[in-house]
Every structure is written in C-alpha cells, then in structure tokens.
XYZ file of N, CA and C in Angstrom:
510
model
N 34.956 51.633 -14.915
C 35.317 51.615 -13.517
C 36.099 52.896 -13.224
N 35.736 53.552 -12.169
C 36.417 54.791 -11.826
C 37.747 54.495 -11.154
N 38.545 55.515 -11.091
C 39.860 55.371 -10.470
C 39.718 55.001 -8.995
N 38.739 55.555 -8.326
C 38.511 55.272 -6.917
C 38.165 53.794 -6.717
N 37.306 53.254 -7.596
C 36.942 51.832 -7.506
C 38.146 50.933 -7.762
N 38.945 51.296 -8.757
C 40.136 50.507 -9.074
C 41.109 50.510 -7.904
N 41.299 51.659 -7.272
C 42.195 51.761 -6.128
C 41.669 50.939 -4.949
N 40.389 50.995 -4.712
C 39.789 50.221 -3.618
C 39.927 48.723 -3.872
N 39.706 48.304 -5.111
C 39.836 46.889 -5.463
C 41.279 46.431 -5.316
N 42.217 47.247 -5.749
C 43.635 46.900 -5.635
C 44.037 46.764 -4.176
N 43.643 47.700 -3.347
C 44.016 47.619 -1.932
C 43.336 46.443 -1.248
N 42.131 46.117 -1.658
C 41.424 44.980 -1.088
C 42.144 43.673 -1.433
N 42.522 43.512 -2.699
C 43.181 42.280 -3.121
C 44.571 42.134 -2.521
N 45.335 43.215 -2.446
C 46.676 43.112 -1.891
C 46.647 42.975 -0.376
N 45.630 43.466 0.253
C 45.520 43.370 1.705
C 45.032 42.024 2.183
N 44.502 41.194 1.309
C 43.922 39.913 1.715
C 44.893 38.751 1.585
N 46.154 39.020 1.258
C 47.129 37.943 1.184
C 47.197 37.260 -0.164
N 46.603 37.814 -1.197
C 46.713 37.221 -2.522
C 48.128 37.392 -3.031
N 48.648 36.345 -3.655
C 49.974 36.415 -4.257
C 50.048 35.395 -5.381
N 51.062 35.552 -6.204
C 51.246 34.624 -7.315
C 51.719 33.295 -6.748
N 51.040 32.222 -7.095
C 51.403 30.909 -6.605
C 52.682 30.391 -7.212
N 53.375 29.506 -6.469
C 54.563 28.852 -6.988
C 55.811 29.697 -6.957
N 55.790 30.832 -6.285
C 56.951 31.718 -6.258
C 57.662 31.698 -4.903
N 57.147 30.980 -3.943
C 57.774 30.991 -2.627
C 58.973 30.059 -2.599
N 59.892 30.365 -1.696
C 61.057 29.534 -1.490
C 61.303 29.529 0.006
N 60.959 28.440 0.663
C 61.018 28.390 2.103
C 62.319 27.801 2.640
N 63.302 27.574 1.776
C 64.597 27.099 2.247
C 65.343 28.264 2.898
N 66.205 27.968 3.874
C 66.968 29.040 4.515
C 67.811 29.815 3.500
N 68.015 31.089 3.776
C 68.799 31.956 2.881
C 70.263 31.525 2.809
N 70.721 30.745 3.772
C 72.112 30.285 3.766
C 72.365 29.202 2.725
N 71.314 28.644 2.173
C 71.455 27.587 1.160
C 71.668 28.229 -0.206
N 72.842 28.022 -0.762
C 73.162 28.518 -2.098
C 73.452 27.371 -3.066
N 74.013 26.286 -2.535
C 74.333 25.120 -3.362
C 73.652 23.886 -2.782
N 73.165 23.048 -3.672
C 72.527 21.794 -3.272
C 73.212 20.663 -4.025
N 73.672 19.681 -3.285
C 74.256 18.489 -3.896
C 73.150 17.472 -4.131
N 73.163 16.896 -5.325
C 72.200 15.849 -5.658
C 73.004 14.646 -6.153
N 73.553 13.856 -5.208
C 74.271 12.657 -5.639
C 73.284 11.642 -6.209
N 73.811 10.716 -7.008
C 72.930 9.717 -7.611
C 72.169 8.959 -6.528
N 70.883 8.776 -6.776
C 70.030 8.078 -5.821
C 70.398 6.601 -5.758
N 70.158 6.010 -4.597
C 70.321 4.565 -4.451
C 69.121 3.901 -5.099
N 69.347 2.757 -5.692
C 68.269 2.027 -6.352
C 68.194 0.628 -5.767
N 67.157 0.368 -5.002
C 66.965 -0.954 -4.406
C 66.130 -1.865 -5.292
N 65.857 -1.419 -6.518
C 65.033 -2.204 -7.439
C 65.915 -2.825 -8.516
N 65.305 -3.620 -9.356
C 66.038 -4.232 -10.465
C 65.900 -3.426 -11.760
N 65.234 -2.290 -11.696
C 65.031 -1.473 -12.899
C 66.345 -0.786 -13.280
N 66.888 -1.170 -14.406
C 68.188 -0.714 -14.878
C 68.186 0.783 -15.190
N 69.157 1.493 -14.656
C 69.403 2.923 -14.920
C 68.276 3.861 -14.477
N 67.347 3.376 -13.679
C 66.259 4.235 -13.222
C 66.790 5.340 -12.314
N 67.747 5.021 -11.435
C 68.312 6.028 -10.533
C 69.005 7.130 -11.323
N 69.707 6.776 -12.398
C 70.356 7.782 -13.256
C 69.328 8.729 -13.850
N 68.286 8.164 -14.393
C 67.245 8.952 -15.058
C 66.537 9.881 -14.069
N 66.183 9.371 -12.912
C 65.474 10.160 -11.915
C 66.362 11.270 -11.355
N 67.592 10.957 -11.020
C 68.515 11.962 -10.508
C 68.735 13.060 -11.537
N 68.914 12.678 -12.793
C 69.095 13.665 -13.863
C 67.890 14.569 -14.025
N 66.702 14.011 -13.934
C 65.481 14.812 -14.057
C 65.360 15.804 -12.904
N 65.733 15.401 -11.714
C 65.671 16.290 -10.551
C 66.686 17.416 -10.691
N 67.884 17.098 -11.130
C 68.905 18.127 -11.345
C 68.423 19.136 -12.381
N 67.897 18.658 -13.509
C 67.396 19.570 -14.551
C 66.266 20.457 -14.025
N 65.393 19.899 -13.212
C 64.280 20.675 -12.669
C 64.778 21.758 -11.711
N 65.728 21.426 -10.857
C 66.308 22.432 -9.964
C 66.985 23.547 -10.757
N 67.739 23.180 -11.773
C 68.457 24.177 -12.572
C 67.488 25.084 -13.312
N 66.431 24.513 -13.864
C 65.512 25.315 -14.667
C 64.565 26.177 -13.829
N 64.308 25.797 -12.585
C 63.295 26.512 -11.796
C 63.812 27.283 -10.597
N 65.079 27.101 -10.233
C 65.564 27.746 -9.014
C 66.859 28.504 -9.267
N 67.295 29.217 -8.257
C 68.529 29.979 -8.309
C 69.703 29.190 -7.727
N 69.459 27.995 -7.226
C 70.498 27.225 -6.556
C 71.497 26.648 -7.553
N 72.759 26.567 -7.099
C 73.786 25.881 -7.881
C 73.688 24.410 -7.494
N 73.564 23.551 -8.472
C 73.418 22.117 -8.218
C 74.747 21.439 -8.526
N 75.245 20.692 -7.558
C 76.523 20.011 -7.709
C 76.364 18.552 -7.291
N 77.381 17.746 -7.604
C 77.314 16.321 -7.279
C 78.014 15.993 -5.961
N 78.984 16.797 -5.559
C 79.797 16.500 -4.388
C 79.130 17.004 -3.104
N 78.665 16.116 -2.246
C 77.987 16.524 -1.011
C 78.881 17.307 -0.050
N 80.194 17.126 -0.107
C 81.092 17.828 0.816
C 81.266 19.297 0.459
N 80.847 19.700 -0.722
C 81.001 21.084 -1.177
C 79.691 21.859 -1.173
N 78.615 21.271 -0.718
C 77.285 21.892 -0.816
C 76.787 22.392 0.533
N 75.841 23.331 0.460
C 75.169 23.819 1.666
C 74.085 22.846 2.125
N 73.486 22.137 1.172
C 72.445 21.152 1.477
C 72.633 19.950 0.558
N 72.165 18.812 1.025
C 72.319 17.572 0.259
C 70.953 16.892 0.149
N 70.573 16.595 -1.090
C 69.339 15.852 -1.344
C 69.702 14.395 -1.593
N 69.296 13.523 -0.684
C 69.555 12.097 -0.855
C 68.244 11.393 -1.139
N 68.350 10.326 -1.904
C 67.150 9.583 -2.236
C 67.438 8.113 -2.434
N 66.421 7.327 -2.175
C 66.495 5.886 -2.403
C 65.219 5.466 -3.113
N 65.383 4.758 -4.212
C 64.232 4.191 -4.911
C 63.955 2.857 -4.227
N 62.839 2.798 -3.532
C 62.518 1.632 -2.715
C 61.881 0.506 -3.520
N 60.902 0.876 -4.357
C 60.199 -0.150 -5.132
C 59.930 0.347 -6.541
N 59.820 -0.587 -7.448
C 59.412 -0.311 -8.816
C 58.568 -1.492 -9.264
N 57.404 -1.183 -9.823
C 56.520 -2.252 -10.297
C 55.868 -1.829 -11.603
N 55.645 -2.797 -12.453
C 54.892 -2.581 -13.689
C 53.858 -3.698 -13.768
N 52.602 -3.302 -13.965
C 51.565 -4.314 -14.013
C 50.488 -3.895 -15.007
N 49.852 -4.900 -15.629
C 48.813 -4.599 -16.621
C 47.566 -4.029 -15.963
N 46.948 -3.074 -16.664
C 45.715 -2.470 -16.166
C 44.539 -2.722 -17.101
N 44.846 -2.965 -18.376
C 43.815 -3.226 -19.381
C 44.250 -4.441 -20.188
N 43.291 -5.320 -20.491
C 43.584 -6.499 -21.289
C 42.762 -6.463 -22.571
N 43.372 -6.932 -23.656
C 42.664 -7.058 -24.928
C 41.759 -8.284 -24.808
N 40.442 -8.115 -24.988
C 39.536 -9.254 -24.813
C 39.741 -10.356 -25.862
N 40.236 -10.000 -27.029
C 40.415 -11.004 -28.085
C 41.630 -11.887 -27.839
N 42.716 -11.276 -27.365
C 43.956 -12.046 -27.214
C 44.299 -12.351 -25.763
N 43.728 -11.592 -24.845
C 44.058 -11.767 -23.440
C 45.370 -11.102 -23.056
N 46.016 -10.437 -24.008
C 47.286 -9.756 -23.732
C 47.032 -8.388 -23.104
N 48.024 -7.905 -22.406
C 47.925 -6.580 -21.796
C 47.862 -5.509 -22.874
N 46.956 -4.565 -22.716
C 46.836 -3.440 -23.643
C 47.183 -2.129 -22.939
N 47.254 -2.152 -21.635
C 47.632 -0.984 -20.844
C 48.448 -1.426 -19.654
N 49.465 -0.651 -19.332
C 50.360 -0.989 -18.229
C 50.525 0.242 -17.347
N 50.611 0.023 -16.059
C 50.914 1.106 -15.132
C 52.239 0.795 -14.460
N 53.117 1.799 -14.413
C 54.350 1.646 -13.651
C 54.221 2.487 -12.392
N 54.839 1.998 -11.337
C 54.746 2.670 -10.040
C 56.108 2.611 -9.373
N 56.534 3.739 -8.836
C 57.801 3.809 -8.117
C 57.568 4.475 -6.775
N 58.262 3.971 -5.771
C 58.175 4.534 -4.437
C 59.591 4.915 -4.009
N 59.724 6.146 -3.516
C 61.035 6.674 -3.161
C 61.038 7.228 -1.748
N 62.239 7.323 -1.194
C 62.460 7.954 0.100
C 63.428 9.109 -0.159
N 63.061 10.340 0.255
C 63.844 11.526 -0.071
C 64.077 12.387 1.168
N 65.298 12.922 1.274
C 65.638 13.794 2.391
C 66.571 14.894 1.910
N 66.248 16.136 2.263
C 67.122 17.279 2.012
C 67.637 17.733 3.366
N 68.964 17.722 3.520
C 69.585 18.022 4.798
C 70.549 19.197 4.653
N 70.494 20.116 5.602
C 71.471 21.202 5.641
C 72.782 20.597 6.141
N 73.829 20.702 5.354
C 75.078 20.010 5.664
C 75.743 20.553 6.926
N 75.773 21.858 7.116
C 76.482 22.456 8.249
C 75.874 22.084 9.599
N 74.553 22.030 9.667
C 73.883 21.784 10.946
C 73.309 20.370 11.080
N 73.141 19.691 9.963
C 72.511 18.376 9.996
C 70.993 18.448 10.082
N 70.454 19.661 10.026
C 69.007 19.848 10.123
C 68.319 19.325 8.860
N 67.255 18.558 9.041
C 66.473 18.045 7.915
C 65.518 19.148 7.463
N 65.683 19.582 6.225
C 64.865 20.648 5.667
C 63.618 20.119 4.969
N 63.706 18.884 4.481
C 62.597 18.268 3.758
C 62.762 16.763 3.894
N 61.665 16.074 4.167
C 61.731 14.615 4.302
C 60.433 14.000 3.814
N 60.546 13.053 2.914
C 59.400 12.267 2.447
C 59.811 10.796 2.461
N 59.389 10.064 3.504
C 59.763 8.646 3.567
C 59.018 7.788 2.545
N 57.881 8.270 2.040
C 57.090 7.533 1.050
C 56.654 8.506 -0.044
N 57.415 8.585 -1.104
C 57.115 9.475 -2.226
C 56.743 8.570 -3.385
N 55.464 8.516 -3.714
C 54.925 7.521 -4.647
C 54.518 8.170 -5.964
N 54.922 7.555 -7.091
C 54.552 8.062 -8.414
C 54.106 6.947 -9.331
N 53.154 7.300 -10.218
C 52.611 6.328 -11.176
C 52.565 6.941 -12.567
N 52.667 6.094 -13.560
C 52.545 6.514 -14.958
C 51.945 5.352 -15.746
N 51.047 5.673 -16.659
C 50.415 4.642 -17.496
C 50.893 4.759 -18.933
N 50.870 3.634 -19.609
C 51.131 3.639 -21.044
C 50.376 2.492 -21.690
N 50.162 2.632 -22.985
C 49.424 1.614 -23.729
C 50.374 0.716 -24.491
N 49.942 -0.508 -24.691
C 50.698 -1.495 -25.447
C 49.850 -1.894 -26.647
N 50.427 -1.799 -27.815
C 49.689 -2.180 -29.015
C 49.479 -3.690 -29.028
N 48.270 -4.125 -29.333
C 47.987 -5.558 -29.407
C 48.305 -6.117 -30.787
N 48.477 -5.224 -31.752
C 48.845 -5.631 -33.110
C 50.367 -5.761 -33.189
N 50.856 -6.974 -33.435
C 52.299 -7.218 -33.466
C 53.018 -6.363 -34.507
N 52.377 -6.083 -35.626
C 53.000 -5.280 -36.669
C 53.132 -3.814 -36.246
N 52.252 -3.360 -35.377
C 52.258 -1.973 -34.920
C 52.940 -1.797 -33.556
N 53.477 -2.885 -33.003
C 53.998 -2.844 -31.641
C 55.156 -1.863 -31.509
N 55.100 -1.053 -30.471
C 56.173 -0.122 -30.131
C 56.335 -0.144 -28.624
N 57.516 -0.434 -28.151
C 57.786 -0.494 -26.718
C 57.818 0.919 -26.142
N 56.874 1.232 -25.275
C 56.777 2.577 -24.731
C 57.183 2.655 -23.264
N 57.691 1.593 -22.698
C 58.010 1.619 -21.269
C 59.103 2.635 -20.943
N 60.080 2.792 -21.814
C 61.146 3.768 -21.555
C 60.610 5.194 -21.574
N 59.716 5.505 -22.498
C 59.114 6.838 -22.549
C 58.249 7.085 -21.312
N 57.547 6.051 -20.867
C 56.732 6.180 -19.660
C 57.628 6.414 -18.441
N 58.761 5.748 -18.394
C 59.706 5.942 -17.305
C 60.283 7.362 -17.327
N 60.516 7.875 -18.503
C 60.991 9.257 -18.642
C 59.929 10.242 -18.148
N 58.671 10.015 -18.518
C 57.576 10.886 -18.045
C 57.438 10.817 -16.525
N 57.527 9.612 -15.972
C 57.438 9.438 -14.532
C 58.569 10.199 -13.840
N 59.782 10.129 -14.370
C 60.929 10.830 -13.780
C 60.723 12.341 -13.813
N 60.258 12.864 -14.942
C 60.009 14.310 -15.058
C 58.917 14.765 -14.098
N 57.824 14.007 -14.014
C 56.725 14.363 -13.110
C 57.167 14.305 -11.650
N 57.933 13.279 -11.300
C 58.429 13.153 -9.929
C 59.355 14.324 -9.604
N 60.232 14.685 -10.534
C 61.157 15.803 -10.318
C 60.400 17.108 -10.136
N 59.418 17.348 -10.983
C 58.622 18.581 -10.905
C 57.897 18.667 -9.559
N 57.291 17.584 -9.141
C 56.562 17.560 -7.879
C 57.504 17.695 -6.685
N 58.647 17.027 -6.751
C 59.613 17.090 -5.659
C 60.151 18.505 -5.477
N 60.584 19.146 -6.544
C 61.138 20.499 -6.432
C 60.068 21.465 -5.913
N 58.844 21.339 -6.395
C 57.760 22.184 -5.877
C 57.538 21.949 -4.393
N 57.557 20.699 -3.968
C 57.339 20.375 -2.558
C 58.465 20.925 -1.690
N 59.691 20.865 -2.163
C 60.826 21.383 -1.393
C 60.719 22.905 -1.278
N 60.411 23.580 -2.364
C 60.375 25.043 -2.360
C 59.223 25.609 -1.530
N 58.124 24.888 -1.467
C 56.956 25.392 -0.746
C 56.752 24.704 0.602
N 57.660 23.809 0.963
C 57.578 23.049 2.224
C 56.226 22.355 2.342
N 55.753 21.816 1.242
C 54.455 21.149 1.209
C 54.619 19.683 1.449
C-alpha cells in the first residue's frame, strides 16, 4: 500500500466518526465524586444488597476516574438503588430423580444517579433486570452448593452493565 493510499484511508476512517468503543463518559464535568450508599433490599435474600453495592463500587473504581465514597452529603452525585425482587427457580430437572439440575436466579432493581447540587437525574432505570444460571449436581456425594457463586457472578455482571450504561447514557 502506498503512502497516499494509507493517508486517504486514515482520513476516511477518522472523518466518518469511527472511535474506540467504551471510552465515552457522558456525565457532567462537574462530577468528581459519586456516593454509592448501600442499596435497599426489599427481598429476603440475605446480604444481597451488600454484595451488589460492593460490586458496583469496585467496578466504578476499576473503570473510571471518579472518587467513590459512601457519604451522600459529601458527593457530587449519588447513586441510589433498591433491589425490588429476587427469585430462584429450577430450569432443568433430572429425569431419574425429578430433582432440579439447573437453577436460574433473577433480580430486579431500581437505580437512579442524581446530581446532588441541582437534583438533576443523570441516569434512571426503574426496571434493571439480571439473570444468572447455575447447575445443581444430582449426585448427593458430588453435591456442591453453587448459589453463592452464581449470586457473585450476577452482582459482577450487573455492576459491569450498570457502570457502562451510566458512562454511555445508554
């Protein structure tokens, strides 16, 4: 490829709006700190709000420049959340025993990011739904409870998706 062709291709690609995905940040420049207080949990799932809030904090810290704090009165923006529902139900049954061999967990959340100074809602998802599947061993000798690991995966996936949605206003 000649230098002229390379230059033409470069100008064509840069002129058409191509950019690296996942690098945008559509929050106002005035936002430097985000408070992430523990989410409310309207379900009976023990410590789920702790796990989910922790996963969101870790995701913000690892992927953004924002300082994440717990105190809403000291932050530029506040992310509030409520876990509305949590369900676990069998999806696959062992034909020999009739016992569940696969389970799906599902959580539904309500999330809002608000600019503290103005009260402006920067991000709002009244129905943020996540699912995770796991298998259950039908052999009692091989049985291993995997629901906690599935809950951890669900929390990480929800955090990753939430932070991406906030940063890209998607």
